Short mmCIF file of C-alpha atoms in Angstrom, two decimals:
data_model
loop_
_atom_site.label_atom_id
_atom_site.label_comp_id
_atom_site.label_asym_id
_atom_site.label_seq_id
_atom_site.Cartn_x
_atom_site.Cartn_y
_atom_site.Cartn_z
CA MET A 1245 26.86 -21.65 16.15
CA MET A 1246 23.36 -20.57 14.12
CA VAL A 1247 24.40 -19.17 11.07
CA ASN A 1248 20.25 -18.75 9.43
CA VAL A 1249 20.19 -15.16 8.48
CA THR A 1250 21.56 -15.11 5.04
CA SER A 1251 22.76 -11.69 3.18
CA SER A 1252 21.14 -12.20 -0.17
CA GLY A 1253 18.00 -10.25 1.27
CA THR A 1254 16.03 -13.85 1.17
CA GLN A 1255 16.38 -13.77 5.23
CA ARG A 1256 14.55 -15.95 7.22
CA PRO A 1257 13.32 -14.90 10.94
CA LEU A 1258 16.76 -14.95 12.72
CA ARG A 1259 15.36 -17.77 15.19
CA ARG A 1260 14.12 -20.40 12.89
CA ASN A 1261 16.59 -22.89 11.88
CA SER A 1262 17.35 -23.17 7.73
CA GLN A 1263 17.76 -26.87 7.51
CA THR A 1264 14.74 -27.78 9.94
CA ASP A 1265 12.91 -25.02 9.47
CA GLU A 1266 12.08 -25.31 13.38
CA ILE A 1267 12.33 -22.55 16.00
CA PRO A 1268 15.61 -23.20 17.84
CA THR A 1269 16.20 -23.33 21.56
CA MET A 1270 17.92 -20.73 22.40
CA SER A 1271 16.27 -17.82 23.71
CA ALA A 1272 16.01 -14.36 21.24
CA GLU A 1273 18.58 -13.06 23.77
CA GLU A 1274 20.89 -15.24 23.39
CA GLN A 1275 20.51 -15.55 19.19
CA ILE A 1276 21.34 -11.84 19.54
CA LYS A 1277 24.22 -12.66 21.42
CA ASP A 1278 25.39 -15.71 19.04
CA THR A 1279 25.12 -12.86 16.29
CA VAL A 1280 26.98 -10.45 17.48
CA THR A 1281 29.68 -12.42 18.58
CA THR A 1282 30.10 -14.83 14.88
CA ASN A 1283 29.78 -11.57 12.63
CA ASP A 1284 32.05 -8.41 12.86
CA VAL A 1285 29.68 -6.42 11.46
CA VAL A 1286 25.71 -6.40 11.89
CA LEU A 1287 23.06 -4.67 11.48
CA PHE A 1288 19.95 -4.74 13.13
CA MET A 1289 17.23 -3.28 10.76
CA LYS A 1290 13.87 -2.48 9.31
CA GLY A 1291 13.76 -4.97 6.39
CA THR A 1292 16.81 -6.37 4.72
CA LYS A 1293 20.08 -4.54 2.87
CA ALA A 1294 18.32 -5.02 -0.52
CA MET A 1295 14.98 -4.12 0.59
CA PRO A 1296 14.78 -1.35 3.76
CA GLN A 1297 11.93 -1.02 5.15
CA CYS A 1298 12.32 2.60 6.71
CA GLY A 1299 14.69 5.29 5.66
CA PHE A 1300 16.75 5.37 8.66
CA SER A 1301 17.74 1.70 8.22
CA ASN A 1302 18.36 2.60 4.60
CA HIS A 1303 20.66 5.31 5.48
CA VAL A 1304 22.55 2.79 7.05
CA VAL A 1305 22.42 0.66 4.72
CA GLY A 1306 23.40 3.16 2.27
CA VAL A 1307 26.56 4.10 4.53
CA LEU A 1308 27.99 1.06 5.23
CA THR A 1309 27.34 -0.33 1.24
CA THR A 1310 29.35 3.06 -0.05
CA ILE A 1311 32.58 2.92 2.03
CA GLY A 1312 32.35 -1.14 1.40
CA VAL A 1313 32.16 -2.97 5.16
CA GLU A 1314 30.25 -6.47 4.62
CA PHE A 1315 28.17 -6.88 7.23
CA GLN A 1316 25.11 -9.11 8.18
CA ASP A 1317 21.63 -7.54 8.17
CA VAL A 1318 18.66 -9.03 10.92
CA ASP A 1319 15.24 -7.80 9.77
CA VAL A 1320 13.65 -7.07 12.92
CA LEU A 1321 10.06 -7.00 11.08
CA ALA A 1322 10.69 -11.37 10.54
CA ASP A 1323 10.54 -11.37 14.47
CA PRO A 1324 8.98 -9.74 16.92
CA GLU A 1325 10.84 -11.26 19.87
CA ILE A 1326 14.01 -10.23 17.94
CA ARG A 1327 12.33 -6.65 17.48
CA GLN A 1328 11.83 -6.29 20.90
CA GLY A 1329 15.05 -8.37 22.62
CA ILE A 1330 17.65 -6.32 20.50
CA LYS A 1331 16.18 -3.25 22.25
CA ASN A 1332 16.62 -4.72 25.51
CA TYR A 1333 19.91 -6.33 24.66
CA SER A 1334 21.15 -2.67 23.78
CA ASP A 1335 18.60 -0.67 26.14
CA TRP A 1336 17.88 1.47 23.16
CA PRO A 1337 14.85 2.01 21.89
CA THR A 1338 14.93 2.22 18.39
CA ILE A 1339 15.82 0.64 15.10
CA PRO A 1340 18.37 0.30 13.11
CA GLN A 1341 21.28 -0.96 15.16
CA LEU A 1342 24.65 -1.65 14.41
CA TYR A 1343 26.93 -3.64 16.48
CA VAL A 1344 30.70 -4.02 15.37
CA LYS A 1345 32.55 -6.59 17.00
CA GLY A 1346 29.62 -7.39 19.35
CA GLU A 1347 29.43 -3.81 20.45
CA PHE A 1348 26.79 -1.90 20.30
CA VAL A 1349 27.97 1.55 18.31
CA GLY A 1350 24.72 3.60 17.56
CA GLY A 1351 21.80 4.33 15.29
CA CYS A 1352 21.22 6.23 12.04
CA ASP A 1353 21.98 9.66 13.72
CA ILE A 1354 25.36 8.36 15.47
CA ILE A 1355 26.34 6.21 12.56
CA SER A 1356 25.42 9.58 10.05
CA GLU A 1357 27.87 11.60 13.01
CA MET A 1358 30.78 9.19 13.31
CA THR A 1359 30.97 9.30 9.65
CA MET A 1360 31.11 12.74 9.17
CA SER A 1361 33.91 13.05 11.91
CA GLY A 1362 35.91 10.44 10.79
CA GLU A 1363 34.87 8.22 13.82
CA LEU A 1364 33.95 5.44 11.99
CA ASP A 1365 36.56 4.99 10.36
CA ALA A 1366 38.65 4.80 13.63
CA LEU A 1367 36.37 2.47 14.60
CA LEU A 1368 36.39 0.25 11.58
CA ASP A 1369 40.01 0.37 11.83
CA LYS A 1370 40.81 -0.46 15.20
CA SER A 1371 38.07 -3.50 14.84
CA GLY A 1372 40.29 -4.48 11.95
CA VAL A 1373 37.09 -4.72 9.46
CA SER A 1374 37.85 -3.51 6.02
CA TYR A 1375 36.28 -0.73 4.33
CA SER A 1376 37.32 1.90 1.46
CA LYS A 1377 39.12 5.16 3.45
CA GLU A 1378 38.50 6.82 -0.52
CA ALA A 1379 34.27 6.06 -0.20
CA ALA A 1380 34.75 7.13 3.29
CA LYS A 1381 36.14 10.55 2.25
CA LYS A 1382 34.24 10.98 -0.65
CA ILE A 1383 31.21 10.65 1.64
CA ARG A 1384 32.67 13.37 3.67
CA ASP A 1385 33.50 15.66 0.90
CA ALA A 1386 29.92 15.78 -0.71
CA ASN A 1387 28.34 16.60 2.79
CA GLY A 1388 30.69 18.46 4.83
CA MET B 43 -2.19 11.25 19.60
CA PRO B 44 0.66 13.18 17.98
CA MET B 45 3.07 14.76 20.64
CA LEU B 46 3.97 18.25 20.27
CA ALA B 47 7.54 19.72 20.42
CA ASN B 48 6.36 21.47 23.51
CA ASP B 49 5.82 18.53 25.14
CA ILE B 50 9.18 16.61 23.60
CA GLU B 51 11.25 19.67 25.17
CA ALA B 52 9.28 19.31 28.73
CA LEU B 53 10.20 15.67 29.11
CA ILE B 54 13.76 16.66 28.17
CA ARG B 55 13.62 19.65 30.49
CA GLU B 56 12.76 17.61 33.33
CA THR B 57 15.46 14.98 33.54
CA PHE B 58 18.34 17.94 32.41
CA PRO B 59 16.92 21.36 33.60
CA ASP B 60 19.91 23.27 32.36
CA ALA B 61 20.09 21.76 28.89
CA LYS B 62 20.53 23.91 25.64
CA ILE B 63 17.21 21.93 24.01
CA THR B 64 15.99 22.72 20.28
CA ILE B 65 13.21 20.11 18.86
CA ASN B 66 12.07 20.97 15.01
CA ASP B 67 8.79 19.02 13.62
CA LEU B 68 10.79 17.84 10.28
CA ALA B 69 7.69 16.52 8.85
CA GLY B 70 5.11 18.91 10.26
CA ASP B 71 2.69 15.85 11.25
CA GLY B 72 3.53 15.53 14.66
CA ASN B 73 5.42 12.34 14.27
CA HIS B 74 8.63 13.16 13.13
CA PHE B 75 11.00 15.35 15.16
CA SER B 76 14.93 16.56 15.35
CA ALA B 77 15.96 17.02 18.84
CA GLU B 78 19.29 18.93 19.75
CA VAL B 79 20.26 18.45 23.54
CA VAL B 80 23.11 20.30 24.38
CA GLU B 81 23.75 19.70 28.28
CA GLU B 82 26.85 19.77 30.58
CA SER B 83 27.29 16.76 31.87
CA PHE B 84 27.59 14.65 28.37
CA ARG B 85 31.10 16.07 28.78
CA ASN B 86 32.22 12.66 29.91
CA LEU B 87 29.80 10.41 28.06
CA ASN B 88 30.00 9.09 24.36
CA ARG B 89 27.54 9.20 22.02
CA VAL B 90 25.13 5.89 22.75
CA GLN B 91 25.16 6.97 26.78
CA GLN B 92 24.53 10.89 26.37
CA GLN B 93 21.46 9.43 23.83
CA ARG B 94 20.61 6.93 26.02
CA ALA B 95 19.80 9.58 28.70
CA VAL B 96 18.27 11.50 26.78
CA TYR B 97 15.59 8.58 25.09
CA ALA B 98 15.49 7.81 28.99
CA SER B 99 13.85 11.45 29.57
CA LEU B 100 11.47 10.56 27.21
CA LYS B 101 10.01 8.10 29.89
CA GLY B 102 8.25 5.15 27.48
CA LYS B 103 6.97 7.45 24.73
CA MET B 104 9.40 5.90 21.98
CA ASP B 105 8.75 2.62 22.78
CA GLY B 106 7.31 0.36 20.38
CA ALA B 107 4.71 0.37 17.89
CA HIS B 108 2.81 2.31 21.26
CA GLY B 109 5.02 4.57 21.03
CA GLU B 110 3.76 8.16 20.32
CA LEU B 111 7.00 9.45 19.01
CA HIS B 112 7.83 7.50 15.88
CA ALA B 113 10.96 8.92 15.20
CA LEU B 114 13.23 11.36 16.81
CA GLN B 115 16.58 12.28 14.87
CA LEU B 116 18.95 13.06 17.71
CA THR B 117 21.78 15.29 18.56
CA THR B 118 23.62 15.34 21.53
CA LYS B 119 26.65 17.00 22.92
CA ALA B 120 28.19 18.83 25.56
CA PRO B 121 28.52 22.90 25.15
CA ASP B 122 31.95 23.93 23.19
#
């Protein structure tokens, strides 16, 4: 298992081993699979959760942070192979991409709709991911 | 070259001739659009499947740095 991304915003390129700084032998696809299966919630985004580099990525970070979901961020701008690889992996052309328990959930628009409809709550409940129901309701009340 | 709202609609229309399609140029720069596609065949698909189908109809226009379309805010559903 590769644990070479941090959630602090000081992220290294995903495919670089933080101990040796060498590019591991895993392919981009293997790295992606490993990341989404060893973390409950993963957001592939432009920039880091501390410093998003795109409005769409920023929006999803905002939703997840507001409702208190712990997630692993992966900056696709740090590695072109991951940037292309994640699009192939999900057959989805845009970033950000949210994964819960290894399953692709959607991008910015889908996450926004699911937040408003309560489907995101249902998915997190079903997946055993902790979050604040109250905060999710507040988002709905403020935007409804 | 920036895309026009009409071009986007025409591409989607090729794949979904009977859909109700609404395109808006969000920033007026030919680069940030919203599209709503209301299509009967979406009824039994989840959102990811619906939107994958719409992206596929755009035939690579969304692809990477060379894509002509940077941002498409997509809403898909089946008719009420």
